[in-house]
mmCIF file with all atom_site columns, C-alpha atoms in Angstrom:
data_model
loop_
_atom_site.group_PDB
_atom_site.id
_atom_site.type_symbol
_atom_site.label_atom_id
_atom_site.label_alt_id
_atom_site.label_comp_id
_atom_site.label_asym_id
_atom_site.label_entity_id
_atom_site.label_seq_id
_atom_site.pdbx_PDB_ins_code
_atom_site.Cartn_x
_atom_site.Cartn_y
_atom_site.Cartn_z
_atom_site.occupancy
_atom_site.B_iso_or_equiv
_atom_site.pdbx_formal_charge
_atom_site.auth_seq_id
_atom_site.auth_comp_id
_atom_site.auth_asym_id
_atom_site.auth_atom_id
_atom_site.pdbx_PDB_model_num
ATOM 1   C CA . MET O 1 1   ? -6.631  -15.621 -3.603  1.00 48.00 ? 741 MET O CA 1
ATOM 2   C CA . TRP O 1 2   ? -4.984  -12.221 -3.739  1.00 48.00 ? 742 TRP O CA 1
ATOM 3   C CA . LEU O 1 3   ? -6.235  -8.665  -3.750  1.00 49.00 ? 743 LEU O CA 1
ATOM 4   C CA . ILE O 1 4   ? -4.054  -7.224  -6.482  1.00 46.00 ? 744 ILE O CA 1
ATOM 5   C CA . THR O 1 5   ? -2.556  -3.752  -6.710  1.00 44.00 ? 745 THR O CA 1
ATOM 6   C CA . PHE O 1 6   ? 0.097   -4.564  -9.322  1.00 37.00 ? 746 PHE O CA 1
ATOM 7   C CA . ASN O 1 7   ? -2.010  -3.282  -12.210 1.00 35.00 ? 747 ASN O CA 1
ATOM 8   C CA . HIS O 1 8   ? -1.333  0.234   -10.980 1.00 37.00 ? 748 HIS O CA 1
ATOM 9   C CA . ALA O 1 9   ? 1.818   -0.371  -8.957  1.00 46.00 ? 749 ALA O CA 1
ATOM 10  C CA . GLY O 1 10  ? 4.186   2.241   -7.671  1.00 48.00 ? 750 GLY O CA 1
ATOM 11  C CA . ILE O 1 11  ? 7.683   3.057   -8.793  1.00 48.00 ? 751 ILE O CA 1
ATOM 12  C CA . ARG O 1 12  ? 10.996  3.742   -7.152  1.00 53.00 ? 752 ARG O CA 1
ATOM 13  C CA . TRP O 1 13  ? 13.186  6.316   -8.826  1.00 49.00 ? 753 TRP O CA 1
ATOM 14  C CA . PHE O 1 14  ? 16.448  8.189   -8.377  1.00 51.00 ? 754 PHE O CA 1
ATOM 15  C CA . ASP O 1 15  ? 17.750  11.534  -9.533  1.00 49.00 ? 755 ASP O CA 1
ATOM 16  C CA . ILE O 1 16  ? 20.904  10.565  -11.431 1.00 52.00 ? 756 ILE O CA 1
ATOM 17  C CA . LYS O 1 17  ? 22.873  13.512  -12.783 1.00 62.00 ? 757 LYS O CA 1
ATOM 18  C CA . GLY O 1 18  ? 19.722  15.599  -12.911 1.00 66.00 ? 758 GLY O CA 1
ATOM 19  C CA . LYS O 1 19  ? 17.703  12.945  -14.723 1.00 64.00 ? 759 LYS O CA 1
ATOM 20  C CA . PHE O 1 20  ? 14.564  11.201  -13.433 1.00 65.00 ? 760 PHE O CA 1
ATOM 21  C CA . VAL O 1 21  ? 15.449  7.492   -13.600 1.00 69.00 ? 761 VAL O CA 1
ATOM 22  C CA . ILE O 1 22  ? 12.949  4.731   -12.741 1.00 77.00 ? 762 ILE O CA 1
ATOM 23  C CA . VAL O 1 23  ? 14.858  1.878   -11.096 1.00 82.00 ? 763 VAL O CA 1
ATOM 24  C CA . THR O 1 24  ? 12.123  -0.539  -10.022 1.00 86.00 ? 764 THR O CA 1
ATOM 25  C CA . VAL O 1 25  ? 8.368   -1.059  -10.206 1.00 86.00 ? 765 VAL O CA 1
ATOM 26  C CA . ILE O 1 26  ? 6.872   -2.353  -6.965  1.00 86.00 ? 766 ILE O CA 1
ATOM 27  C CA . GLY O 1 27  ? 3.582   -4.232  -6.693  1.00 84.00 ? 767 GLY O CA 1
ATOM 28  C CA . VAL O 1 28  ? 1.935   -5.320  -3.440  1.00 82.00 ? 768 VAL O CA 1
ATOM 29  C CA . TYR O 1 29  ? -0.604  -8.139  -3.154  1.00 83.00 ? 769 TYR O CA 1
ATOM 30  C CA . LEU O 1 30  ? -2.756  -8.607  -0.072  1.00 78.00 ? 770 LEU O CA 1
ATOM 31  C CA . GLU O 1 31  ? -4.642  -11.801 0.678   1.00 75.00 ? 771 GLU O CA 1
ATOM 32  C CA . ALA O 1 32  ? -8.307  -11.023 -0.070  1.00 72.00 ? 772 ALA O CA 1
ATOM 33  C CA . MET O 1 33  ? -9.420  -12.671 3.182   1.00 73.00 ? 773 MET O CA 1
ATOM 34  C CA . ALA O 1 34  ? -7.816  -9.748  5.030   1.00 70.00 ? 774 ALA O CA 1
ATOM 35  C CA . LEU O 1 35  ? -10.542 -7.366  3.900   1.00 72.00 ? 775 LEU O CA 1
ATOM 36  C CA . PRO O 1 36  ? -13.329 -8.497  6.272   1.00 70.00 ? 776 PRO O CA 1
ATOM 37  C CA . SER O 1 37  ? -10.890 -8.140  9.166   1.00 66.00 ? 777 SER O CA 1
ATOM 38  C CA . ILE O 1 38  ? -10.043 -4.521  8.466   1.00 67.00 ? 778 ILE O CA 1
ATOM 39  C CA . SER O 1 39  ? -13.176 -3.227  6.726   1.00 68.00 ? 779 SER O CA 1
ATOM 40  C CA . ALA O 1 40  ? -15.203 -2.808  9.936   1.00 64.00 ? 780 ALA O CA 1
ATOM 41  C CA . LYS O 1 41  ? -12.707 -0.348  11.361  1.00 62.00 ? 781 LYS O CA 1
ATOM 42  C CA . TRP O 1 42  ? -12.495 1.483   8.030   1.00 62.00 ? 782 TRP O CA 1
ATOM 43  C CA . LYS O 1 43  ? -16.270 1.998   7.928   1.00 61.00 ? 783 LYS O CA 1
ATOM 44  C CA . ARG O 1 44  ? -16.165 3.572   11.402  1.00 58.00 ? 784 ARG O CA 1
ATOM 45  C CA . GLN O 1 45  ? -13.755 6.262   10.229  1.00 57.00 ? 785 GLN O CA 1
ATOM 46  C CA . GLU O 1 46  ? -15.094 9.690   9.370   1.00 48.00 ? 786 GLU O CA 1
ATOM 47  C CA . CYS O 1 47  ? -12.700 10.155  6.442   1.00 47.00 ? 787 CYS O CA 1
ATOM 48  C CA . LYS O 1 48  ? -13.127 7.485   3.802   1.00 50.00 ? 788 LYS O CA 1
ATOM 49  C CA . GLY O 1 49  ? -10.953 8.926   1.054   1.00 50.00 ? 789 GLY O CA 1
ATOM 50  C CA . VAL O 1 50  ? -7.373  8.173   0.066   1.00 50.00 ? 790 VAL O CA 1
ATOM 51  C CA . ASP O 1 51  ? -6.049  10.690  2.603   1.00 54.00 ? 791 ASP O CA 1
ATOM 52  C CA . GLY O 1 52  ? -7.866  8.818   5.332   1.00 53.00 ? 792 GLY O CA 1
ATOM 53  C CA . ILE O 1 53  ? -6.559  5.394   4.441   1.00 54.00 ? 793 ILE O CA 1
ATOM 54  C CA . ARG O 1 54  ? -2.874  6.256   4.780   1.00 55.00 ? 794 ARG O CA 1
ATOM 55  C CA . PRO O 1 55  ? -2.974  6.573   8.578   1.00 60.00 ? 795 PRO O CA 1
ATOM 56  C CA . PHE O 1 56  ? -5.495  3.725   8.511   1.00 58.00 ? 796 PHE O CA 1
ATOM 57  C CA . LEU O 1 57  ? -2.836  1.403   7.045   1.00 58.00 ? 797 LEU O CA 1
ATOM 58  C CA . GLN O 1 58  ? -0.625  2.150   10.030  1.00 58.00 ? 798 GLN O CA 1
ATOM 59  C CA . SER O 1 59  ? -3.412  1.800   12.599  1.00 55.00 ? 799 SER O CA 1
ATOM 60  C CA . THR O 1 60  ? -4.390  -1.652  11.299  1.00 53.00 ? 800 THR O CA 1
ATOM 61  C CA . ARG O 1 61  ? -0.831  -2.907  10.848  1.00 56.00 ? 801 ARG O CA 1
ATOM 62  C CA . HIS O 1 62  ? -1.229  -5.555  13.564  1.00 55.00 ? 802 HIS O CA 1
ATOM 63  C CA . ARG O 1 63  ? -4.168  -7.027  11.637  1.00 57.00 ? 803 ARG O CA 1
ATOM 64  C CA . TRP O 1 64  ? -2.168  -7.134  8.412   1.00 60.00 ? 804 TRP O CA 1
ATOM 65  C CA . CYS O 1 65  ? 0.289   -9.395  10.224  1.00 65.00 ? 805 CYS O CA 1
ATOM 66  C CA . GLU O 1 66  ? -2.414  -12.058 10.439  1.00 72.00 ? 806 GLU O CA 1
ATOM 67  C CA . PHE O 1 67  ? -2.544  -12.509 6.654   1.00 77.00 ? 807 PHE O CA 1
ATOM 68  C CA . GLU O 1 68  ? -0.182  -13.423 3.859   1.00 84.00 ? 808 GLU O CA 1
ATOM 69  C CA . LYS O 1 69  ? 1.314   -10.615 1.789   1.00 85.00 ? 809 LYS O CA 1
ATOM 70  C CA . LEU O 1 70  ? 3.275   -10.715 -1.437  1.00 88.00 ? 810 LEU O CA 1
ATOM 71  C CA . ALA O 1 71  ? 5.459   -8.008  -2.930  1.00 90.00 ? 811 ALA O CA 1
ATOM 72  C CA . ARG O 1 72  ? 6.993   -8.062  -6.386  1.00 91.00 ? 812 ARG O CA 1
ATOM 73  C CA . VAL O 1 73  ? 9.907   -5.829  -7.337  1.00 92.00 ? 813 VAL O CA 1
ATOM 74  C CA . THR O 1 74  ? 10.455  -5.638  -11.102 1.00 91.00 ? 814 THR O CA 1
ATOM 75  C CA . MET O 1 75  ? 13.671  -4.143  -12.424 1.00 91.00 ? 815 MET O CA 1
ATOM 76  C CA . LYS O 1 76  ? 13.670  -1.283  -14.895 1.00 89.00 ? 816 LYS O CA 1
ATOM 77  C CA . LYS O 1 77  ? 17.433  -0.849  -14.586 1.00 87.00 ? 817 LYS O CA 1
ATOM 78  C CA . ARG O 1 78  ? 20.042  -3.555  -14.050 1.00 91.00 ? 818 ARG O CA 1
ATOM 79  C CA . LEU O 1 79  ? 20.988  -4.068  -10.412 1.00 90.00 ? 819 LEU O CA 1
ATOM 80  C CA . THR O 1 80  ? 23.364  -6.521  -8.790  1.00 93.00 ? 820 THR O CA 1
ATOM 81  C CA . GLY O 1 81  ? 22.046  -8.636  -5.955  1.00 95.00 ? 821 GLY O CA 1
ATOM 82  C CA . ILE O 1 82  ? 24.613  -7.138  -3.602  1.00 94.00 ? 822 ILE O CA 1
ATOM 83  C CA . ARG O 1 83  ? 23.632  -3.567  -4.376  1.00 91.00 ? 823 ARG O CA 1
ATOM 84  C CA . TYR O 1 84  ? 19.923  -4.282  -4.058  1.00 92.00 ? 824 TYR O CA 1
ATOM 85  C CA . SER O 1 85  ? 20.130  -6.336  -0.859  1.00 94.00 ? 825 SER O CA 1
ATOM 86  C CA . GLU O 1 86  ? 22.452  -3.931  0.942   1.00 93.00 ? 826 GLU O CA 1
ATOM 87  C CA . LYS O 1 87  ? 20.021  -1.076  0.336   1.00 90.00 ? 827 LYS O CA 1
ATOM 88  C CA . VAL O 1 88  ? 17.059  -3.147  1.545   1.00 93.00 ? 828 VAL O CA 1
ATOM 89  C CA . VAL O 1 89  ? 18.972  -4.248  4.641   1.00 94.00 ? 829 VAL O CA 1
ATOM 90  C CA . GLU O 1 90  ? 19.820  -0.635  5.438   1.00 92.00 ? 830 GLU O CA 1
ATOM 91  C CA . TYR O 1 91  ? 16.124  0.203   5.662   1.00 90.00 ? 831 TYR O CA 1
ATOM 92  C CA . CYS O 1 92  ? 15.129  -3.030  7.401   1.00 94.00 ? 832 CYS O CA 1
ATOM 93  C CA . GLU O 1 93  ? 17.729  -2.731  10.147  1.00 95.00 ? 833 GLU O CA 1
ATOM 94  C CA . GLU O 1 94  ? 16.577  0.803   10.873  1.00 93.00 ? 834 GLU O CA 1
ATOM 95  C CA . ILE O 1 95  ? 12.952  -0.333  11.075  1.00 91.00 ? 835 ILE O CA 1
ATOM 96  C CA . MET O 1 96  ? 13.685  -3.355  13.285  1.00 93.00 ? 836 MET O CA 1
ATOM 97  C CA . LYS O 1 97  ? 15.959  -1.450  15.664  1.00 94.00 ? 837 LYS O CA 1
ATOM 98  C CA . ALA O 1 98  ? 13.336  1.285   16.013  1.00 92.00 ? 838 ALA O CA 1
ATOM 99  C CA . SER O 1 99  ? 10.847  -1.373  17.139  1.00 88.00 ? 839 SER O CA 1
ATOM 100 C CA . GLY O 1 100 ? 13.112  -2.287  20.044  1.00 92.00 ? 840 GLY O CA 1
ATOM 101 C CA . LYS O 1 101 ? 12.995  -5.970  19.085  1.00 89.00 ? 841 LYS O CA 1
ATOM 102 C CA . TYR O 1 102 ? 16.282  -6.314  17.221  1.00 93.00 ? 842 TYR O CA 1
ATOM 103 C CA . THR O 1 103 ? 18.151  -9.343  18.619  1.00 96.00 ? 843 THR O CA 1
ATOM 104 C CA . ARG O 1 104 ? 20.763  -11.854 17.485  1.00 96.00 ? 844 ARG O CA 1
ATOM 105 C CA . SER O 1 105 ? 17.983  -13.695 15.693  1.00 96.00 ? 845 SER O CA 1
ATOM 106 C CA . GLU O 1 106 ? 17.292  -10.649 13.513  1.00 97.00 ? 846 GLU O CA 1
ATOM 107 C CA . ALA O 1 107 ? 21.014  -10.105 12.897  1.00 97.00 ? 847 ALA O CA 1
ATOM 108 C CA . LYS O 1 108 ? 21.298  -13.721 11.736  1.00 98.00 ? 848 LYS O CA 1
ATOM 109 C CA . ALA O 1 109 ? 18.269  -13.274 9.466   1.00 97.00 ? 849 ALA O CA 1
ATOM 110 C CA . ILE O 1 110 ? 19.904  -10.195 7.915   1.00 98.00 ? 850 ILE O CA 1
ATOM 111 C CA . ASP O 1 111 ? 23.039  -12.231 7.160   1.00 98.00 ? 851 ASP O CA 1
ATOM 112 C CA . GLN O 1 112 ? 20.886  -14.921 5.531   1.00 98.00 ? 852 GLN O CA 1
ATOM 113 C CA . PHE O 1 113 ? 19.118  -12.276 3.451   1.00 98.00 ? 853 PHE O CA 1
ATOM 114 C CA . LEU O 1 114 ? 22.408  -10.886 2.158   1.00 98.00 ? 854 LEU O CA 1
ATOM 115 C CA . MET O 1 115 ? 23.676  -14.369 1.280   1.00 98.00 ? 855 MET O CA 1
ATOM 116 C CA . VAL O 1 116 ? 20.571  -15.118 -0.821  1.00 97.00 ? 856 VAL O CA 1
ATOM 117 C CA . PHE O 1 117 ? 21.383  -12.149 -3.066  1.00 97.00 ? 857 PHE O CA 1
ATOM 118 C CA . LYS O 1 118 ? 25.182  -12.442 -3.055  1.00 94.00 ? 858 LYS O CA 1
ATOM 119 C CA . ASN O 1 119 ? 25.659  -14.009 -6.498  1.00 93.00 ? 859 ASN O CA 1
ATOM 120 C CA . GLN O 1 120 ? 22.526  -12.669 -8.163  1.00 96.00 ? 860 GLN O CA 1
ATOM 121 C CA . ASP O 1 121 ? 22.184  -10.222 -11.027 1.00 96.00 ? 861 ASP O CA 1
ATOM 122 C CA . PHE O 1 122 ? 18.907  -8.613  -12.061 1.00 95.00 ? 862 PHE O CA 1
ATOM 123 C CA . PRO O 1 123 ? 18.626  -7.340  -15.642 1.00 94.00 ? 863 PRO O CA 1
ATOM 124 C CA . PRO O 1 124 ? 15.685  -5.169  -16.731 1.00 93.00 ? 864 PRO O CA 1
ATOM 125 C CA . GLY O 1 125 ? 12.422  -7.135  -16.669 1.00 92.00 ? 865 GLY O CA 1
ATOM 126 C CA . SER O 1 126 ? 13.522  -9.593  -13.992 1.00 94.00 ? 866 SER O CA 1
ATOM 127 C CA . SER O 1 127 ? 11.720  -9.700  -10.655 1.00 94.00 ? 867 SER O CA 1
ATOM 128 C CA . ILE O 1 128 ? 12.226  -10.382 -6.980  1.00 96.00 ? 868 ILE O CA 1
ATOM 129 C CA . ILE O 1 129 ? 9.205   -11.807 -5.168  1.00 95.00 ? 869 ILE O CA 1
ATOM 130 C CA . PHE O 1 130 ? 8.774   -11.626 -1.402  1.00 95.00 ? 870 PHE O CA 1
ATOM 131 C CA . ALA O 1 131 ? 6.075   -13.734 0.277   1.00 93.00 ? 871 ALA O CA 1
ATOM 132 C CA . ILE O 1 132 ? 5.484   -12.754 3.893   1.00 91.00 ? 872 ILE O CA 1
ATOM 133 C CA . CYS O 1 133 ? 3.784   -15.502 5.869   1.00 89.00 ? 873 CYS O CA 1
ATOM 134 C CA . PRO O 1 134 ? 1.839   -14.677 9.073   1.00 84.00 ? 874 PRO O CA 1
ATOM 135 C CA . LYS O 1 135 ? 3.510   -17.633 10.801  1.00 85.00 ? 875 LYS O CA 1
ATOM 136 C CA . GLY O 1 136 ? 6.819   -15.815 10.603  1.00 87.00 ? 876 GLY O CA 1
ATOM 137 C CA . SER O 1 137 ? 8.658   -16.727 7.412   1.00 93.00 ? 877 SER O CA 1
ATOM 138 C CA . LEU O 1 138 ? 9.911   -14.689 4.479   1.00 95.00 ? 878 LEU O CA 1
ATOM 139 C CA . THR O 1 139 ? 10.134  -16.560 1.172   1.00 96.00 ? 879 THR O CA 1
ATOM 140 C CA . ILE O 1 140 ? 12.313  -15.030 -1.542  1.00 97.00 ? 880 ILE O CA 1
ATOM 141 C CA . ALA O 1 141 ? 11.996  -16.009 -5.197  1.00 96.00 ? 881 ALA O CA 1
ATOM 142 C CA . PHE O 1 142 ? 13.524  -14.749 -8.436  1.00 96.00 ? 882 PHE O CA 1
ATOM 143 C CA . SER O 1 143 ? 11.897  -14.620 -11.853 1.00 93.00 ? 883 SER O CA 1
ATOM 144 C CA . LYS O 1 144 ? 13.117  -13.733 -15.329 1.00 86.00 ? 884 LYS O CA 1
ATOM 145 C CA . GLU O 1 145 ? 9.550   -13.551 -16.670 1.00 77.00 ? 885 GLU O CA 1
ATOM 146 C CA . GLU O 1 146 ? 6.092   -12.377 -15.619 1.00 71.00 ? 886 GLU O CA 1
ATOM 147 C CA . ARG O 1 147 ? 4.951   -15.589 -13.908 1.00 74.00 ? 887 ARG O CA 1
ATOM 148 C CA . VAL O 1 148 ? 5.512   -16.061 -10.196 1.00 75.00 ? 888 VAL O CA 1
ATOM 149 C CA . PRO O 1 149 ? 7.758   -19.117 -9.534  1.00 79.00 ? 889 PRO O CA 1
ATOM 150 C CA . LYS O 1 150 ? 6.123   -22.069 -7.792  1.00 78.00 ? 890 LYS O CA 1
ATOM 151 C CA . THR O 1 151 ? 9.090   -22.476 -5.446  1.00 81.00 ? 891 THR O CA 1
ATOM 152 C CA . GLY O 1 152 ? 11.254  -19.948 -3.668  1.00 88.00 ? 892 GLY O CA 1
ATOM 153 C CA . LYS O 1 153 ? 14.998  -19.508 -3.732  1.00 92.00 ? 893 LYS O CA 1
ATOM 154 C CA . ALA O 1 154 ? 15.163  -19.325 0.056   1.00 95.00 ? 894 ALA O CA 1
ATOM 155 C CA . VAL O 1 155 ? 13.008  -19.182 3.172   1.00 96.00 ? 895 VAL O CA 1
ATOM 156 C CA . ILE O 1 156 ? 14.110  -17.062 6.127   1.00 97.00 ? 896 ILE O CA 1
ATOM 157 C CA . LYS O 1 157 ? 12.253  -17.799 9.341   1.00 96.00 ? 897 LYS O CA 1
ATOM 158 C CA . ASN O 1 158 ? 12.072  -14.409 10.980  1.00 96.00 ? 898 ASN O CA 1
ATOM 159 C CA . LYS O 1 159 ? 8.751   -12.587 11.278  1.00 91.00 ? 899 LYS O CA 1
ATOM 160 C CA . LEU O 1 160 ? 10.243  -9.190  12.063  1.00 92.00 ? 900 LEU O CA 1
ATOM 161 C CA . LEU O 1 161 ? 12.384  -9.202  8.925   1.00 95.00 ? 901 LEU O CA 1
ATOM 162 C CA . GLY O 1 162 ? 9.437   -10.119 6.708   1.00 92.00 ? 902 GLY O CA 1
ATOM 163 C CA . GLU O 1 163 ? 7.332   -7.276  8.050   1.00 89.00 ? 903 GLU O CA 1
ATOM 164 C CA . ALA O 1 164 ? 10.288  -4.884  7.799   1.00 91.00 ? 904 ALA O CA 1
ATOM 165 C CA . VAL O 1 165 ? 10.756  -5.703  4.100   1.00 92.00 ? 905 VAL O CA 1
ATOM 166 C CA . LEU O 1 166 ? 7.147   -4.698  3.425   1.00 87.00 ? 906 LEU O CA 1
ATOM 167 C CA . GLU O 1 167 ? 7.436   -1.671  5.695   1.00 85.00 ? 907 GLU O CA 1
ATOM 168 C CA . SER O 1 168 ? 10.519  -0.535  3.781   1.00 87.00 ? 908 SER O CA 1
ATOM 169 C CA . MET O 1 169 ? 8.371   -0.363  0.639   1.00 84.00 ? 909 MET O CA 1
ATOM 170 C CA . ILE O 1 170 ? 5.039   1.066   1.768   1.00 79.00 ? 910 ILE O CA 1
ATOM 171 C CA . GLY O 1 171 ? 5.635   2.307   5.307   1.00 76.00 ? 911 GLY O CA 1
ATOM 172 C CA . LYS O 1 172 ? 5.611   5.949   6.386   1.00 72.00 ? 912 LYS O CA 1
ATOM 173 C CA . ASN O 1 173 ? 9.222   6.400   5.291   1.00 72.00 ? 913 ASN O CA 1
ATOM 174 C CA . GLY O 1 174 ? 9.220   3.647   2.661   1.00 70.00 ? 914 GLY O CA 1
ATOM 175 C CA . VAL O 1 175 ? 11.171  3.818   -0.572  1.00 73.00 ? 915 VAL O CA 1
ATOM 176 C CA . SER O 1 176 ? 8.075   3.960   -2.774  1.00 70.00 ? 916 SER O CA 1
ATOM 177 C CA . PRO O 1 177 ? 5.407   6.501   -1.800  1.00 70.00 ? 917 PRO O CA 1
ATOM 178 C CA . ALA O 1 178 ? 3.829   5.785   -5.205  1.00 72.00 ? 918 ALA O CA 1
ATOM 179 C CA . THR O 1 179 ? 3.200   2.152   -4.214  1.00 73.00 ? 919 THR O CA 1
ATOM 180 C CA . ARG O 1 180 ? 1.683   3.253   -0.915  1.00 72.00 ? 920 ARG O CA 1
ATOM 181 C CA . LYS O 1 181 ? -0.564  5.701   -2.782  1.00 73.00 ? 921 LYS O CA 1
ATOM 182 C CA . SER O 1 182 ? -1.618  2.978   -5.241  1.00 74.00 ? 922 SER O CA 1
ATOM 183 C CA . LEU O 1 183 ? -2.469  0.606   -2.406  1.00 73.00 ? 923 LEU O CA 1
ATOM 184 C CA . ALA O 1 184 ? -4.369  3.345   -0.586  1.00 70.00 ? 924 ALA O CA 1
ATOM 185 C CA . GLU O 1 185 ? -6.454  4.149   -3.665  1.00 73.00 ? 925 GLU O CA 1
ATOM 186 C CA . ARG O 1 186 ? -7.267  0.489   -4.314  1.00 75.00 ? 926 ARG O CA 1
ATOM 187 C CA . LEU O 1 187 ? -8.244  -0.202  -0.707  1.00 72.00 ? 927 LEU O CA 1
ATOM 188 C CA . SER O 1 188 ? -10.205 3.037   -0.465  1.00 69.00 ? 928 SER O CA 1
ATOM 189 C CA . LYS O 1 189 ? -12.406 1.971   -3.390  1.00 73.00 ? 929 LYS O CA 1
ATOM 190 C CA . LEU O 1 190 ? -12.919 -1.520  -1.983  1.00 72.00 ? 930 LEU O CA 1
ATOM 191 C CA . MET O 1 191 ? -13.625 -0.415  1.580   1.00 69.00 ? 931 MET O CA 1
ATOM 192 C CA . ASN O 1 192 ? -16.462 1.802   0.439   1.00 68.00 ? 932 ASN O CA 1
ATOM 193 C CA . LYS O 1 193 ? -18.217 -1.091  -1.303  1.00 66.00 ? 933 LYS O CA 1
ATOM 194 C CA . LYS O 1 194 ? -21.027 -2.936  0.465   1.00 57.00 ? 934 LYS O CA 1
ATOM 195 C CA . ASP O 1 195 ? -19.160 -6.230  0.085   1.00 55.00 ? 935 ASP O CA 1
ATOM 196 C CA . PRO O 1 196 ? -15.411 -5.478  -0.217  1.00 50.00 ? 936 PRO O CA 1
ATOM 197 C CA . TYR O 1 197 ? -14.368 -9.140  -0.147  1.00 52.00 ? 937 TYR O CA 1
ATOM 198 C CA . ASN O 1 198 ? -16.453 -10.171 -3.173  1.00 54.00 ? 938 ASN O CA 1
ATOM 199 C CA . GLU O 1 199 ? -15.523 -6.964  -4.961  1.00 51.00 ? 939 GLU O CA 1
ATOM 200 C CA . ALA O 1 200 ? -11.835 -7.810  -4.480  1.00 50.00 ? 940 ALA O CA 1
ATOM 201 C CA . ASN O 1 201 ? -12.342 -11.269 -5.921  1.00 46.00 ? 941 ASN O CA 1
ATOM 202 C CA . VAL O 1 202 ? -13.440 -9.752  -9.221  1.00 39.00 ? 942 VAL O CA 1
ATOM 203 C CA . ASN O 1 203 ? -9.801  -8.854  -9.862  1.00 41.00 ? 943 ASN O CA 1
ATOM 204 C CA . VAL O 1 204 ? -7.329  -11.157 -8.178  1.00 38.00 ? 944 VAL O CA 1
ATOM 205 C CA . ALA O 1 205 ? -4.087  -12.935 -8.929  1.00 39.00 ? 945 ALA O CA 1
ATOM 206 C CA . THR O 1 206 ? -3.602  -16.598 -8.128  1.00 33.00 ? 946 THR O CA 1
ATOM 207 C CA . LYS O 1 207 ? -0.536  -18.022 -6.414  1.00 37.00 ? 947 LYS O CA 1
ATOM 208 C CA . ASN O 1 208 ? 0.605   -20.236 -9.290  1.00 33.00 ? 948 ASN O CA 1
#
């Protein structure tokens, strides 16, 4: 089951010729079982508001890696697969190289990522779904409707790339501060409940 933040997801926008243009809407789903793992540390913090959870997300990043995450990018403006993937790769390469763990394996994974998107086109309303598995795989799926596909378009077996994709969205320098803020607000409310896991299960999305 998933802890859902899509119902108040963040946006990514650009200033195009002086106009505020929303390009994508980004939603992040966290496996609800992750909450017991990170809630103990949250309750020890002095600051329990939204401002406190932003550095908290970074400090518990290693624990996030133990659980499955899902991100959904929904198009508001038409984008080609090449344009989208090249921009994502730009961020991901920077993140992976900064970690000091960028090797030939990561370079190969980047090439695979670009190939998955090469012949794709994303009209408004279509979505890209990323499932990041703790065992080290990144599953990519495409959808023309609201439902999440049961099968992915491709699976890339590289843990660092999967985490970098998520980091590029909600990390310190991620493309969507609004998504990070949304996630922070949702987690802040849950962490201050007596039983955050059961509270999360009141509003979840299933995998099908």
